[in-house]
mmCIF file of C-alpha atoms in Angstrom:
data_model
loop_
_atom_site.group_PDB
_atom_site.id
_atom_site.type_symbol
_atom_site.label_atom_id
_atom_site.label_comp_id
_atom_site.label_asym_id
_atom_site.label_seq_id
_atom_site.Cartn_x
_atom_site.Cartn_y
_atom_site.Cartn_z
ATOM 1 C CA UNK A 7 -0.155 -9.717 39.685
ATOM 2 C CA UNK A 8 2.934 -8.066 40.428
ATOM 3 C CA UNK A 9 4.976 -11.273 42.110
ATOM 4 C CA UNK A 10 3.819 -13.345 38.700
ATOM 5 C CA UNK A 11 4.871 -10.721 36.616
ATOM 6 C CA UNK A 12 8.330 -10.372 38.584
ATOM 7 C CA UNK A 13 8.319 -14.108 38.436
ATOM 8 C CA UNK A 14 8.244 -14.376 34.932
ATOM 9 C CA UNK A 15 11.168 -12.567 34.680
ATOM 10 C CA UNK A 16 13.259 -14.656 37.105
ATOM 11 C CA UNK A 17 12.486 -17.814 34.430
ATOM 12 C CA UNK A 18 12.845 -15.569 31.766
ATOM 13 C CA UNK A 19 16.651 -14.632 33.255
ATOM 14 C CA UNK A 20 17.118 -18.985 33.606
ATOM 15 C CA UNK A 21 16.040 -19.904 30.541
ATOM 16 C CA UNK A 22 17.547 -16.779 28.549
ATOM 17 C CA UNK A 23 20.873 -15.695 30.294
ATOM 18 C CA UNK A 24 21.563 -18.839 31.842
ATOM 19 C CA UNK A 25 21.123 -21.438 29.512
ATOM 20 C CA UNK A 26 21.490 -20.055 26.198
ATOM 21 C CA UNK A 27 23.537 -16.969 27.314
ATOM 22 C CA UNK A 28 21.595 -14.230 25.961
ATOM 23 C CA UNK A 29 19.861 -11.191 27.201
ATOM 24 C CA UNK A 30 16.272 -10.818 26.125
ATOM 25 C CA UNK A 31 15.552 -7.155 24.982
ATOM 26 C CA UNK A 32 14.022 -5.316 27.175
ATOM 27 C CA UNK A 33 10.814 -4.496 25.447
ATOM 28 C CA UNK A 34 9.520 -8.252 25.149
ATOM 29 C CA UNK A 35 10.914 -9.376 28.447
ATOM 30 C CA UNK A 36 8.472 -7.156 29.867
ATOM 31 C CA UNK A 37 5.463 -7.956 27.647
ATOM 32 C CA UNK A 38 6.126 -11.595 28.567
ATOM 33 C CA UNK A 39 5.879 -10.466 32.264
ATOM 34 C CA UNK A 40 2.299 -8.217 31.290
ATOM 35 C CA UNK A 41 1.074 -11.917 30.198
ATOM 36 C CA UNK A 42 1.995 -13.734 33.201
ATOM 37 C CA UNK A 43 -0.912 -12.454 35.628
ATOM 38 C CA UNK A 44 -3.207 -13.538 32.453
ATOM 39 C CA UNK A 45 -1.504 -16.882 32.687
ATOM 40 C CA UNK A 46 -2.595 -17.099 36.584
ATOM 41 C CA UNK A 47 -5.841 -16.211 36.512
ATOM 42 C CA UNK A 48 -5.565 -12.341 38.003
ATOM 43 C CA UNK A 49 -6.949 -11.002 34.736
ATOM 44 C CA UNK A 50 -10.155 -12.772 34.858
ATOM 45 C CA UNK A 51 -11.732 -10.118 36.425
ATOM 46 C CA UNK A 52 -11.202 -6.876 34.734
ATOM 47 C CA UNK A 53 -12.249 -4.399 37.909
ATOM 48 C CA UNK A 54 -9.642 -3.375 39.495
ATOM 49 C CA UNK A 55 -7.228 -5.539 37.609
ATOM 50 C CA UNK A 56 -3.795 -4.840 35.825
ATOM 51 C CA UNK A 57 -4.762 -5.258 32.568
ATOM 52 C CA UNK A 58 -7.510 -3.076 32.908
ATOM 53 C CA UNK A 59 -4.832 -0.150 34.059
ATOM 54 C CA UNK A 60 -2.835 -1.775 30.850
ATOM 55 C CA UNK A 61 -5.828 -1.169 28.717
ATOM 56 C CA UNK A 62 -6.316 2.604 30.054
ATOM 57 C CA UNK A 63 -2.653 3.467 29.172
ATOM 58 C CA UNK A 64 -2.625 1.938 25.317
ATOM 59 C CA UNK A 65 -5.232 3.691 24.743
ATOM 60 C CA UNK A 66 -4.106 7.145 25.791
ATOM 61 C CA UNK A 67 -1.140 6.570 23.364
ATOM 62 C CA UNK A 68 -1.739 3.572 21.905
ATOM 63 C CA UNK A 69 1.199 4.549 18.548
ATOM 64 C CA UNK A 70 3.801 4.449 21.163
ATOM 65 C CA UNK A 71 6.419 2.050 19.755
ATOM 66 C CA UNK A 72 6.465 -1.356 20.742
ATOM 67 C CA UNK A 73 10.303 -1.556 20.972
ATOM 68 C CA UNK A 74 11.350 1.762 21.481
ATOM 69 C CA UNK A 75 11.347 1.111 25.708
ATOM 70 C CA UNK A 76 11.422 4.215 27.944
ATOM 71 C CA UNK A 77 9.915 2.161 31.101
ATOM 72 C CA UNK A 78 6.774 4.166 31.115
ATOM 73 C CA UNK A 79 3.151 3.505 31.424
ATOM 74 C CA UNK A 80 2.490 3.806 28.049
ATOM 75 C CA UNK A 81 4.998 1.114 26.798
ATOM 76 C CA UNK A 82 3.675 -1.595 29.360
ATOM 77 C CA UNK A 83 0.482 -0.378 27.625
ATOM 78 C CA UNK A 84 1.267 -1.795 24.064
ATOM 79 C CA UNK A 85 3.610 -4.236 25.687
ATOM 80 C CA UNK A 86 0.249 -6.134 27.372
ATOM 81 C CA UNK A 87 -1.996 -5.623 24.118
ATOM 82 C CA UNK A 88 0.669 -7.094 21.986
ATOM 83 C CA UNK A 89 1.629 -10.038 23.811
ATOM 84 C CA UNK A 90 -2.244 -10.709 24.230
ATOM 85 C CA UNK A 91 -2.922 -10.405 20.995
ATOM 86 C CA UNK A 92 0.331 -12.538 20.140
ATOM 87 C CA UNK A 93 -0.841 -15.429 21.935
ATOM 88 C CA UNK A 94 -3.909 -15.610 20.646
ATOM 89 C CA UNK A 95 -3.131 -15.817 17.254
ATOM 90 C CA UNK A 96 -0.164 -18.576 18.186
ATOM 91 C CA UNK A 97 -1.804 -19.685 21.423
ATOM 92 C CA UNK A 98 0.755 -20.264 24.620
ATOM 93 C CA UNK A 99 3.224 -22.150 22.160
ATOM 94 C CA UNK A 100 3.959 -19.140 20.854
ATOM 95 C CA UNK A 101 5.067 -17.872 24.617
ATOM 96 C CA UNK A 102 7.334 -21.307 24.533
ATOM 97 C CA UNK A 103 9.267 -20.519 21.212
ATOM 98 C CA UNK A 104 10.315 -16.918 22.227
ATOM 99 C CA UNK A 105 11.511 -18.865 25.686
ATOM 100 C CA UNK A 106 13.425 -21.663 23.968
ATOM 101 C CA UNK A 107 14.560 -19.578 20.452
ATOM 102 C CA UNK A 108 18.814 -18.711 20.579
ATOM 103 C CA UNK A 109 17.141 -14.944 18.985
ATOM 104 C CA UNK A 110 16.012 -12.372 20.961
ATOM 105 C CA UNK A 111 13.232 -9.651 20.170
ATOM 106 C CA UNK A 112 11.279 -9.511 17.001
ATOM 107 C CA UNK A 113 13.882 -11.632 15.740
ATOM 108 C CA UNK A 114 12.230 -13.883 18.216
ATOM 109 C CA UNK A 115 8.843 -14.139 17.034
ATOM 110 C CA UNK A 116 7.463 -16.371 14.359
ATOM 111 C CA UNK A 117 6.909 -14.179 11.661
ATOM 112 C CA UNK A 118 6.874 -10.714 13.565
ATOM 113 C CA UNK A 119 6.425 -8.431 10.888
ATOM 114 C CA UNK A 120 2.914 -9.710 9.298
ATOM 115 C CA UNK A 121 2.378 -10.152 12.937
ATOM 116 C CA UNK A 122 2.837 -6.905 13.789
ATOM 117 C CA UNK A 123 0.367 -5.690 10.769
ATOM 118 C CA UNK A 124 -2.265 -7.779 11.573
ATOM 119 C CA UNK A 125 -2.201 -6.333 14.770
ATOM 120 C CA UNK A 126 -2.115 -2.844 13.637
ATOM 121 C CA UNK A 127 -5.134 -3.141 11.926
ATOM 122 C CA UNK A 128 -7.117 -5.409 14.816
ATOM 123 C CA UNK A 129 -6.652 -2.570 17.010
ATOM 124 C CA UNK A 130 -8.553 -0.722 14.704
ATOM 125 C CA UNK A 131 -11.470 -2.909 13.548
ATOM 126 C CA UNK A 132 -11.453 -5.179 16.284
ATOM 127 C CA UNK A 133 -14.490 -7.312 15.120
ATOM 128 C CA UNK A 134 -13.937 -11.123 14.944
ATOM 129 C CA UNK A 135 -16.994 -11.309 12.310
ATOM 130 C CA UNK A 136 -14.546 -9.641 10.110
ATOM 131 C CA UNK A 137 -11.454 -12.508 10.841
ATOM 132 C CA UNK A 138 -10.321 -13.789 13.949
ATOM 133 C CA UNK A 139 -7.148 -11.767 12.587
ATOM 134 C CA UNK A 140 -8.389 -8.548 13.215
ATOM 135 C CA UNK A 141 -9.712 -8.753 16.767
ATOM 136 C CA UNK A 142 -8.920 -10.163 20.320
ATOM 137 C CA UNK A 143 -10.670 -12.878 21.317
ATOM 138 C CA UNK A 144 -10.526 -12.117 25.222
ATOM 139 C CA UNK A 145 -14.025 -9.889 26.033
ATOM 140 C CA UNK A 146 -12.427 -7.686 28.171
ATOM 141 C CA UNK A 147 -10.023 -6.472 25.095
ATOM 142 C CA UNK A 148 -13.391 -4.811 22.949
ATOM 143 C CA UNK A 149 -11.331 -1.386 22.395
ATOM 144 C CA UNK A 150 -11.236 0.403 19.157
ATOM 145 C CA UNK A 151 -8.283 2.657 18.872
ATOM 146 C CA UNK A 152 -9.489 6.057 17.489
ATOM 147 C CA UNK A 153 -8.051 7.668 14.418
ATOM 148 C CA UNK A 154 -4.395 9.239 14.772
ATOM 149 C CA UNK A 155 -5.639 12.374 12.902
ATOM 150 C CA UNK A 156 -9.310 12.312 10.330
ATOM 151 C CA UNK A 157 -9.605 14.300 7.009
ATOM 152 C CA UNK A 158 -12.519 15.025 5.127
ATOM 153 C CA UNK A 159 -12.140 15.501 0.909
ATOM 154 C CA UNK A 160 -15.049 17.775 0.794
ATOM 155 C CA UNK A 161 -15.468 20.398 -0.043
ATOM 156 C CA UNK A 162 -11.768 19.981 -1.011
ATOM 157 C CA UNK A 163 -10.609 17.683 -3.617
ATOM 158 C CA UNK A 164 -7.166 17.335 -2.558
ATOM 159 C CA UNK A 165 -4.561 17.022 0.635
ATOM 160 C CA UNK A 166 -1.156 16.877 1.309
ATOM 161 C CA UNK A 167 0.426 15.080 4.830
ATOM 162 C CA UNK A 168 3.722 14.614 5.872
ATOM 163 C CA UNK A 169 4.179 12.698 9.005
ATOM 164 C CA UNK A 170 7.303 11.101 11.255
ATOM 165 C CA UNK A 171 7.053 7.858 12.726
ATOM 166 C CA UNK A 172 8.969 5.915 15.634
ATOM 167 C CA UNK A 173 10.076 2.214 14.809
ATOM 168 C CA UNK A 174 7.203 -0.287 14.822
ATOM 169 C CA UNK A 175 4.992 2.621 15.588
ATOM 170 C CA UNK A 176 1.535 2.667 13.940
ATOM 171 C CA UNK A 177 -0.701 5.758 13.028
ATOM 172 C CA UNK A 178 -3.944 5.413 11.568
ATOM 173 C CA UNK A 179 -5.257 8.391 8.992
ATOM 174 C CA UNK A 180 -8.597 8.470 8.308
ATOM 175 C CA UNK A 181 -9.872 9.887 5.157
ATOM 176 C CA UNK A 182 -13.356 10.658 4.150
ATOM 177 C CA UNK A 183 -15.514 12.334 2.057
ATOM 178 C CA UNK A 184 -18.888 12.746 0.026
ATOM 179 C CA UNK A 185 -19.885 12.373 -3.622
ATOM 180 C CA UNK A 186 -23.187 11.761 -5.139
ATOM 181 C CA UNK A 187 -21.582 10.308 -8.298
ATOM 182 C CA UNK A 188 -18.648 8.537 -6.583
ATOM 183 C CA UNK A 189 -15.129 9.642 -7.551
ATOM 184 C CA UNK A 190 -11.753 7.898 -7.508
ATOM 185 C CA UNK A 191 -9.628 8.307 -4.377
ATOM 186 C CA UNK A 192 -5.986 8.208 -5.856
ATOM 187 C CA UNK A 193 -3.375 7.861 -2.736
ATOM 188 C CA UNK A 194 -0.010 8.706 -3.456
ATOM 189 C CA UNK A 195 2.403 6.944 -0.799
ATOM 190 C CA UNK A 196 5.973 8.121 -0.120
ATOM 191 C CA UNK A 197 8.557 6.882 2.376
ATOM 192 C CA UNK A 198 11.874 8.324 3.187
ATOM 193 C CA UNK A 199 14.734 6.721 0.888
ATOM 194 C CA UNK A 200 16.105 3.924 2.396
ATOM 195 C CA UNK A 201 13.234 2.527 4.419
ATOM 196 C CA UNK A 202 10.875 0.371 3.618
ATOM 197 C CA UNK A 203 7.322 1.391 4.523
ATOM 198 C CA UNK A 204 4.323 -1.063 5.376
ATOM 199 C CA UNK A 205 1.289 0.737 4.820
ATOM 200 C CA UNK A 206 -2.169 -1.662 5.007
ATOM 201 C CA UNK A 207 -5.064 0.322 3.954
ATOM 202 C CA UNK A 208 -8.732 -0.147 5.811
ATOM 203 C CA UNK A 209 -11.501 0.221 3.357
ATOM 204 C CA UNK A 210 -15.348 0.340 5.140
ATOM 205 C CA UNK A 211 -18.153 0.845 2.706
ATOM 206 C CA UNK A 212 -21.411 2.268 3.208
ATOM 207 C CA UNK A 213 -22.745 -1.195 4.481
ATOM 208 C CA UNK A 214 -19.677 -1.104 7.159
ATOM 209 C CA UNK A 215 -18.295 -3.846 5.454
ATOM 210 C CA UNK A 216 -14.164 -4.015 5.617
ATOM 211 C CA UNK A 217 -11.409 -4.404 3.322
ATOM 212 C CA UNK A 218 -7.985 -4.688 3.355
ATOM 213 C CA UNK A 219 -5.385 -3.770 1.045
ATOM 214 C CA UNK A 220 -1.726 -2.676 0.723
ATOM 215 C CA UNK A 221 -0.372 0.230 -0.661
ATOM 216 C CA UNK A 222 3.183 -0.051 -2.649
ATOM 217 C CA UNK A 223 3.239 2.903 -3.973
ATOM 218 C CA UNK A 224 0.263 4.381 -5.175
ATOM 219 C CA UNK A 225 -3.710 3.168 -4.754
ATOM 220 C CA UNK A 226 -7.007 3.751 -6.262
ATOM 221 C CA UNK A 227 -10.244 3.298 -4.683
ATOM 222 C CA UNK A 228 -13.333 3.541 -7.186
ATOM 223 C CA UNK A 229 -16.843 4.856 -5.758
ATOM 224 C CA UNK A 230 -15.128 6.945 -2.605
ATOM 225 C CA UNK A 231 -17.514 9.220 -1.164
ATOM 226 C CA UNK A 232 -20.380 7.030 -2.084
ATOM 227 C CA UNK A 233 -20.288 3.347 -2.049
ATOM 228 C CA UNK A 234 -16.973 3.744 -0.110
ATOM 229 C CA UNK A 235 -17.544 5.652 3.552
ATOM 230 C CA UNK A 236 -14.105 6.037 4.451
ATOM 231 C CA UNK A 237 -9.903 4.932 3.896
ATOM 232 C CA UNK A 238 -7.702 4.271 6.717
ATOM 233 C CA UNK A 239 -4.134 4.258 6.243
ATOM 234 C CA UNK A 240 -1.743 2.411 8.677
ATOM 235 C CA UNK A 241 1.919 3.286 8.148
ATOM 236 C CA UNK A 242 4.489 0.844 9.619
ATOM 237 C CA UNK A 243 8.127 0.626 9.405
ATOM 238 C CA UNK A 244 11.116 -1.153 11.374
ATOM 239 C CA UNK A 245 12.819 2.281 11.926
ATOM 240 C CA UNK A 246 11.841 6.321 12.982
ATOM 241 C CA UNK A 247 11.915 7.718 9.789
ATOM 242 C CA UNK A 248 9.389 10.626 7.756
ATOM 243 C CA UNK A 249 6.868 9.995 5.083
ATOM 244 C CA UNK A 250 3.887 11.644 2.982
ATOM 245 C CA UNK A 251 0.794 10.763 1.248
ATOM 246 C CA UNK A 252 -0.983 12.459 -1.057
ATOM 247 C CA UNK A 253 -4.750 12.046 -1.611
ATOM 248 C CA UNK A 254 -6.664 13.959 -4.365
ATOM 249 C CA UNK A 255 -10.417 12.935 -6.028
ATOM 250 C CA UNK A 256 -9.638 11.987 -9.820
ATOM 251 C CA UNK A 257 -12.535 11.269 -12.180
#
């Protein structure tokens, strides 16, 4: 595992620095190396393997940022989900057009931002009933990420957060609460001025069904507390910067 990985890297330095004359960032030069042992075969087996040690450190911090590199555990962690996840949505091609493109980094990648979202959210729900969008395909990847931080509206009505996050870092706040009538969960979304926010929101009913929506500014979800078991929100932006939510019970 560790000679393919280094290996990928020596092609990576050929086809990058030598023949376009460009250095790959750092970041997705080394989640192209997590994928190579995958590539190879040495992943096949999850005992023992490195993706297995991969899996173990996303999920100990599995909001690190994806391109924010400090060369620890944790960032080979996302590295190896991401690039897994990336080439199963675009299948090895999409390994080939981050070789071959004259970009580097999420510049790189077809489409990286929705990409990035969609992965967000699979790490959460990670059930291929739901769309082969929101899971990974590979058995040994059957995680669920647990919820950044959980509030419950009751017996409360209201709640106030204010949060930082890194650059392409996601959190996922879980809201929840009980009604016998049902009430209206207004959400109140604000991002520092400036910087643009991406915040897809998880909606699970009582059946455990899903549903995904996006926030602009502010959202309202009718029957919350109980047809509706429970609102995730997923904030994502291209840059560390603060935000806030607020989420009160209307009639």
């Amino acid at each position: 595992s560790f000679l393919a990985h280094e290996f990928q890297h020596l092609i990576n330095f050929f086809q990058r620095y030598k023949t376009l004359d460009i250095n790959e960032k750092v970041w997705l030069n080394e989640a192209l190396s997590e994928y190579a042992p995958t590539v190879v075969g040495y992943n096949q087996e999850l005992k023992g393997s490195i993706l297995e040690k991969r899996i173990k450190s996303f999920l100990r911090d599995p909001s690190n940022s994806l391109t924010k590199w400090s060369n620890d555990v944790y960032d080979y962690g996302v590295a190896s989900m991401f690039i897994h996840y990336l080439v199963e949505q675009y299948g090895e091609e999409g390994i080939r057009e981050i070789i071959t493109s004259d970009k580097t980094g999420t510049e790189a990648i077809r489409d990286f931002e929705n990409l990035f979202v969609s992965w967000s959210i699979a790490n959460y729900i990670n059930d291929c009933e739901v769309s082969s969008v929101y899971c990974y395909q590979n058995k040994h990847l059957n995680f669920k990420v647990e919820p950044t931080a959980n509030y419950d509206l009751f017996p409360i009505s209201s709640l106030s957060v204010g949060a930082v996050t890194e650059e392409w870092s996601p959190h996922w706040y879980k809201i929840t609460g009980l009604s016998d009538t049902g009430k209206v969960l207004k959400i109140s979304f604000r991002g520092e001025i400036d910087t643009r926010f991406r915040v897809p929101m998880v909606i699970v009913d009582k059946e455990g069904f899903y549903y995904i929506e996006t926030i602009e500014s502010d959202a309202y979800v009718e029957d919350f507390g109980s047809l509706v078991n429970s609102v995730t929100l997923i904030p994502i932006t291209a840059k560390s910067a603060e935000f806030s939510f607020l989420a009160s019970l209307v009639d």
